[in-house]
């Protein structure tokens, strides 16, 4: 396995990280346990299997030489490269039994991944009840996006009966001299990119105007983390979708808007006039695409109608906003600002990373992301996953991020918050369940 230059967005994630805002994503899987020693057995399995997964051997190192004429701005970038003395025991850790998986996960989410070795960890948490255990997988966002993280985690779980893949031809890497036949197309593409960049920049400027957010969604970094999980029956979501139209994702986002309203009102902050900007990431890489392996993300930006007291009107507003974003496509609009990373030289990412990280609160107020999961049962050592909660990185200046996954007929909301800014995260989690009930009731019999 050879070195691989980080894609621009991966490099951005690597450079905006700080001790208070580590840029790792994670997932907490809860498993049934056949015996009190199931957790220890799971840790042994993870370590043994990780040694055979090439993607888990990759560390990230600075690159101070340009990679050929087709990548003249790579100076100051970084590469993924294999670690020759990789020891999976440095990454798989067995903890003492716990009665609260979420509380343990929150503390583990606070800790940045060690940057000198492959940036991932698996923490095995045996349950005090002896009939369950959990595994918290952490991957740096520069190593893997949601799809890639799923692939790496699946490689250390029990083998899954997945459909066969068709091999995809590997695109040639940039050489020393560009192919002159490609130059006209490259020029046209560059001009198109400039126009798209201007559109995105204008949309970002407009998105910062008007409408009140909430101080509850912003915070000075404390470096602390708290997590919570909520499980919703997918059949309840379909009841709402079939009654009023739209997509499942529209309903799930509207649930977030309603839950935020309930939470803000209960804590006394008030929801009147509040319409926070929610960033909805959109993957531009298909699940079976092997190349490139880097992050290929755009996004939609919408105003969550937290100030609207009617749950069905909130859903209608979300649906209209999402339809408008889809009509424009993931390459335009303020939510596509991540695409601008492609136009910044590597050295610019390195020097400007801290400033970009601090600017996140000017662009959006809360992240609401969906993480894909396979429809088949996930197992480790024969022990089946019963719940799986995805956790997104918490951007600087933000106090809350929400990730959503659907697994085996149930929707799992994973909430991550700054523990000092949001000590009442359990109240927000309860509000998510209450909002689903409110939507069903509003739809009528």
XYZ file of C-alpha atoms in Angstrom:
445
model
C 0.000 0.000 0.000
C 1.443 3.366 -1.068
C 1.031 6.945 0.116
C -2.093 8.798 -0.986
C -2.429 12.571 -1.050
C -5.318 13.856 1.065
C -8.218 15.344 -0.855
C -8.741 19.086 -0.193
C -11.745 18.572 2.081
C -9.917 15.890 4.078
C -7.026 18.305 4.497
C -9.448 20.968 5.695
C -10.853 18.609 8.354
C -7.306 17.724 9.436
C -6.292 21.353 9.857
C -9.383 22.833 11.534
C -9.146 20.372 14.427
C -8.289 21.656 17.894
C -8.062 20.064 21.330
C -11.500 21.463 22.204
C -13.032 20.451 18.865
C -11.679 17.107 17.657
C -12.840 16.261 14.138
C -13.775 12.625 14.590
C -17.089 11.037 13.768
C -18.263 8.010 15.703
C -20.913 5.361 16.140
C -22.048 3.614 19.306
C -23.264 0.101 18.646
C -25.119 -1.758 21.398
C -24.911 -5.565 21.225
C -26.674 -8.404 22.960
C -24.308 -10.441 25.154
C -24.519 -14.193 25.546
C -22.268 -14.146 28.603
C -20.529 -11.639 30.940
C -17.271 -12.214 29.033
C -18.766 -11.256 25.646
C -17.227 -7.779 25.775
C -13.723 -9.088 26.365
C -14.158 -11.588 23.532
C -15.368 -8.762 21.266
C -12.259 -6.697 22.049
C -10.011 -9.633 21.137
C -11.878 -10.119 17.852
C -11.640 -6.432 16.920
C -7.887 -6.345 17.531
C -7.281 -9.541 15.566
C -9.380 -8.434 12.606
C -8.066 -4.847 12.533
C -4.555 -6.161 11.841
C -5.785 -7.478 8.474
C -7.614 -4.313 7.303
C -5.280 -2.136 5.176
C -7.361 1.015 5.636
C -6.894 0.855 9.398
C -3.099 0.902 9.068
C -3.078 4.363 7.462
C -1.744 7.368 9.331
C -1.707 10.979 8.136
C 1.592 12.791 7.671
C 2.577 16.235 6.446
C 3.706 16.538 2.827
C 6.095 19.362 2.015
C 6.738 18.426 -1.615
C 4.354 18.999 -4.555
C 2.936 15.836 -6.146
C 3.616 16.423 -9.840
C 2.559 19.134 -12.272
C -1.115 18.152 -12.127
C -1.107 18.850 -8.385
C 1.047 21.984 -8.149
C -0.700 23.243 -5.012
C -0.031 20.144 -2.894
C 2.909 21.780 -1.059
C 1.982 21.923 2.623
C -0.618 19.176 2.264
C -0.718 15.758 3.885
C -0.764 12.120 2.841
C -2.182 8.861 4.069
C 0.532 6.260 4.378
C 0.738 2.783 5.914
C 2.350 2.307 9.322
C 4.947 -0.482 9.133
C 4.791 -1.339 12.845
C 1.003 -1.061 13.187
C -0.269 -2.555 16.458
C -4.084 -2.845 16.703
C -3.825 -3.109 20.491
C -3.018 0.617 20.462
C -6.472 1.256 19.001
C -8.794 -1.308 20.590
C -9.494 -0.777 24.286
C -11.562 -2.772 26.750
C -13.112 -0.679 29.528
C -14.590 -1.502 32.911
C -18.285 -2.474 32.992
C -20.698 0.460 32.901
C -24.390 0.983 33.537
C -24.656 3.898 31.083
C -23.230 3.481 27.587
C -24.122 7.050 26.573
C -22.370 8.622 29.564
C -19.239 6.618 28.811
C -19.429 7.530 25.123
C -19.656 11.234 25.943
C -16.407 11.131 27.911
C -14.664 9.186 25.148
C -15.862 11.641 22.499
C -13.971 14.401 24.322
C -10.606 12.821 23.622
C -8.927 13.722 20.313
C -7.441 10.876 18.334
C -3.657 10.651 18.440
C -2.408 12.327 15.276
C 0.892 10.435 15.058
C -0.711 7.073 14.365
C -3.735 5.804 12.399
C -6.571 8.099 13.577
C -9.217 5.652 14.713
C -10.200 3.823 17.910
C -12.638 1.131 19.034
C -13.742 1.238 22.683
C -15.496 -1.849 24.059
C -17.868 -1.099 26.960
C -19.193 -4.183 28.812
C -22.586 -3.664 30.404
C -22.973 -4.067 34.139
C -26.101 -6.110 33.454
C -24.020 -8.873 31.824
C -26.476 -9.198 28.921
C -25.182 -6.387 26.713
C -22.044 -4.576 25.659
C -21.329 -1.588 23.417
C -18.576 -0.593 21.022
C -17.762 3.037 20.269
C -15.985 3.360 16.923
C -14.157 6.666 16.358
C -12.729 7.706 12.971
C -11.108 11.014 12.128
C -13.056 12.807 9.417
C -9.825 13.153 7.416
C -9.497 9.357 7.382
C -13.083 8.543 6.509
C -16.467 10.075 5.807
C -19.638 8.260 6.860
C -19.594 5.769 3.985
C -15.900 5.009 4.339
C -16.190 4.684 8.132
C -19.005 2.179 7.648
C -16.794 0.157 5.308
C -13.908 0.118 7.784
C -16.139 -0.806 10.730
C -17.829 -3.556 8.720
C -14.394 -5.060 8.016
C -13.889 -5.859 11.719
C -17.453 -7.043 12.371
C -18.655 -10.511 11.464
C -18.754 -11.116 7.685
C -21.937 -9.855 6.058
C -23.708 -11.497 3.146
C -23.432 -8.459 0.873
C -24.225 -8.374 -2.863
C -21.182 -8.904 -5.056
C -19.418 -5.764 -6.255
C -18.481 -5.067 -9.824
C -14.891 -3.834 -10.077
C -14.537 -0.201 -11.081
C -11.633 0.939 -13.233
C -9.123 2.946 -11.247
C -8.717 6.475 -12.505
C -5.111 7.286 -13.415
C -3.285 9.451 -10.926
C -1.656 12.684 -11.975
C 1.765 12.256 -13.556
C 4.645 14.588 -14.126
C 3.283 15.989 -17.405
C -0.432 16.691 -18.078
C -2.150 15.061 -21.038
C -2.528 17.929 -23.527
C -5.735 16.378 -24.877
C -7.365 17.059 -21.535
C -6.384 20.723 -21.310
C -9.428 22.266 -23.076
C -11.779 20.335 -20.825
C -9.709 21.249 -17.782
C -9.933 24.930 -18.691
C -13.693 24.763 -19.214
C -14.036 22.931 -15.912
C -11.958 25.542 -14.123
C -14.113 28.370 -15.493
C -17.257 26.501 -14.481
C -15.810 25.984 -11.005
C -15.136 29.704 -10.668
C -18.741 30.503 -11.544
C -20.004 27.928 -9.082
C -17.704 29.301 -6.389
C -19.118 32.799 -6.896
C -22.675 31.443 -6.649
C -21.844 29.617 -3.433
C -20.149 32.661 -1.963
C -23.175 34.841 -2.690
C -25.512 32.255 -1.165
C -23.402 32.072 1.985
C -23.635 35.838 2.353
C -27.419 35.785 1.957
C -27.782 32.888 4.398
C -26.311 34.957 7.228
C -29.035 37.582 6.971
C -32.268 37.909 8.977
C -33.966 35.426 11.293
C -32.929 34.775 14.860
C -30.970 31.718 15.892
C -30.617 30.772 19.539
C -27.815 31.218 22.033
C -28.475 27.633 23.139
C -26.981 26.421 19.846
C -23.722 28.342 20.215
C -21.050 28.018 22.867
C -17.483 28.904 23.670
C -15.464 25.683 23.527
C -15.209 23.813 26.813
C -13.727 20.624 25.365
C -16.405 18.569 27.139
C -18.899 16.257 25.462
C -22.207 14.666 26.275
C -24.106 12.201 24.084
C -27.657 10.880 23.995
C -29.582 8.481 21.798
C -33.205 8.247 20.731
C -34.892 5.334 18.933
C -37.975 5.915 16.757
C -40.035 3.271 14.962
C -39.696 3.753 11.193
C -43.355 2.737 10.795
C -44.361 5.851 12.754
C -42.315 7.971 10.376
C -44.023 6.356 7.386
C -47.437 7.078 8.900
C -46.618 10.789 8.812
C -45.000 10.659 5.384
C -47.952 8.877 3.802
C -50.414 11.303 5.380
C -48.766 14.549 4.256
C -46.312 13.605 1.492
C -42.629 14.341 1.167
C -39.785 12.023 2.049
C -38.716 10.140 5.146
C -35.799 12.553 5.469
C -38.196 15.524 5.423
C -40.060 14.018 8.372
C -36.854 13.262 10.298
C -35.609 16.845 9.867
C -39.006 18.262 10.858
C -38.816 16.151 14.031
C -35.543 17.922 14.853
C -37.194 21.325 14.369
C -40.085 20.418 16.663
C -37.795 18.891 19.277
C -35.662 22.035 19.346
C -38.790 24.129 19.883
C -39.907 21.992 22.835
C -36.409 21.998 24.313
C -35.876 25.764 24.010
C -39.272 26.528 25.538
C -38.741 24.095 28.419
C -35.304 25.460 29.312
C -36.664 29.026 29.222
C -34.724 30.313 26.204
C -37.902 30.668 24.143
C -38.512 29.687 20.511
C -40.234 32.844 19.274
C -38.591 34.093 16.098
C -36.014 31.277 16.128
C -35.129 29.737 12.760
C -31.612 28.280 13.005
C -29.644 27.421 9.867
C -29.263 23.661 9.599
C -26.519 22.192 7.441
C -27.669 18.940 5.820
C -24.561 17.193 4.366
C -24.948 15.453 1.008
C -22.486 12.774 -0.069
C -21.317 13.068 -3.670
C -19.759 9.606 -3.573
C -21.810 6.520 -4.270
C -21.601 3.721 -1.663
C -19.735 1.394 -4.029
C -17.318 3.974 -5.356
C -13.801 3.014 -4.388
C -12.001 5.994 -5.913
C -11.494 8.544 -4.633
C -11.582 7.475 -0.988
C -11.546 11.025 0.357
C -14.513 13.039 1.536
C -16.816 14.036 -1.313
C -19.339 16.177 0.519
C -21.628 19.012 -0.371
C -24.691 20.053 1.557
C -28.034 21.777 1.755
C -28.674 24.716 4.045
C -32.201 25.253 5.361
C -33.895 27.326 8.039
C -35.510 25.105 10.634
C -38.993 26.522 11.427
C -38.508 26.247 15.193
C -40.675 29.334 15.741
C -43.775 27.785 14.109
C -46.114 26.226 16.716
C -47.865 23.919 14.213
C -46.073 20.561 13.618
C -47.586 20.028 10.167
C -46.656 23.539 9.048
C -43.126 22.893 10.282
C -43.004 19.746 8.161
C -44.380 21.599 5.130
C -41.736 24.305 5.527
C -38.947 21.734 5.747
C -40.299 19.887 2.716
C -40.441 23.075 0.632
C -36.905 24.067 1.633
C -35.509 20.623 0.861
C -37.284 20.521 -2.522
C -35.795 23.904 -3.375
C -32.313 22.651 -2.460
C -32.737 19.499 -4.509
C -33.897 21.495 -7.539
C -30.761 23.636 -7.301
C -28.582 20.545 -6.761
C -25.747 19.884 -4.304
C -23.238 21.950 -6.311
C -24.848 25.322 -5.669
C -26.155 27.249 -2.713
C -24.714 28.088 0.676
C -24.745 24.457 1.792
C -22.223 23.601 -0.923
C -19.527 25.735 0.676
C -17.490 22.599 1.453
C -16.840 22.333 -2.292
C -14.792 25.524 -2.088
C -12.097 23.471 -0.353
C -11.117 22.174 -3.803
C -10.081 25.701 -4.810
C -7.758 26.360 -1.870
C -4.047 25.408 -2.118
C -2.847 22.905 0.479
C -0.732 25.522 2.235
C -3.829 27.718 2.481
C -5.661 24.938 4.332
C -2.741 24.583 6.726
C -2.443 28.303 7.474
C -6.125 29.150 7.372
C -7.553 26.033 9.037
C -7.989 27.585 12.506
C -9.758 30.620 11.035
C -12.093 28.436 8.976
C -12.946 26.389 12.052
C -13.858 29.511 13.980
C -16.077 30.713 11.116
C -18.416 27.699 11.253
C -20.957 29.493 13.441
C -21.212 32.271 10.818
C -22.225 29.725 8.200
C -24.647 27.419 10.047
C -26.086 26.917 13.531
C -26.576 23.158 13.745
C -25.508 20.085 11.795
C -28.198 17.502 10.964
C -26.705 14.604 9.030
C -27.834 11.147 7.894
C -25.430 8.196 8.066
C -26.223 5.174 5.842
C -26.344 1.685 7.326
C -26.903 -1.690 5.645
C -30.323 -3.269 5.932
C -28.950 -6.573 7.189
C -28.113 -7.461 10.784
C -24.694 -6.441 12.082
C -22.918 -8.860 14.428
C -19.657 -9.178 16.340
C -18.634 -12.610 17.559
C -22.180 -13.781 16.902
C -23.631 -11.035 19.109
C -26.183 -8.928 17.229
C -26.362 -5.145 17.149
C -29.649 -3.983 18.651
C -29.031 -0.229 18.465
C -26.537 1.961 16.630
C -26.213 5.691 17.295
C -24.138 7.830 14.913
C -22.263 10.850 16.303
C -21.083 13.790 14.206
C -18.138 16.099 14.943
C -19.039 19.237 16.872
C -17.886 22.364 15.041
C -16.189 25.207 16.888
C -18.729 27.636 18.281
C -21.547 25.088 18.173
C -23.105 23.394 21.169
C -25.075 20.640 19.393
C -24.882 18.270 16.401
C -27.390 15.599 15.360
C -26.801 12.475 13.274
C -29.485 10.026 12.118
C -29.340 6.399 10.962
C -32.019 3.871 10.085
C -31.287 0.292 11.090
C -33.538 -2.760 11.084
C -36.829 -0.861 11.028
C -35.883 1.780 13.584
C -34.493 5.291 13.317
C -31.611 6.141 15.647
C -30.908 9.777 16.526
C -27.404 10.363 17.893
C -27.029 13.666 19.765
C -23.632 15.196 20.587
C -23.345 18.352 22.673
C -20.909 20.486 24.583
C -21.493 19.131 28.093
C -21.191 22.503 29.789
C -23.424 24.343 27.321
C -26.068 21.591 27.161
C -26.310 19.868 30.547
C -29.958 19.030 29.739
C -29.337 16.968 26.595
C -31.677 14.293 27.985
C -34.509 16.834 27.773
C -33.840 17.330 24.057
C -33.709 13.554 23.548
C -37.106 13.197 25.202
C -38.442 16.011 23.002
C -37.501 14.038 19.870
C -39.809 11.185 20.897
C -42.550 13.640 21.886
C -42.372 15.366 18.507
C -42.898 12.100 16.630
C -46.030 11.490 18.701
C -47.205 15.053 18.040
C -46.831 14.626 14.282
C -48.766 11.359 14.300
C -51.540 12.966 16.352
C -51.672 15.982 14.024
C -52.098 13.690 11.021
C -55.323 12.353 12.544
C -56.802 8.862 12.377
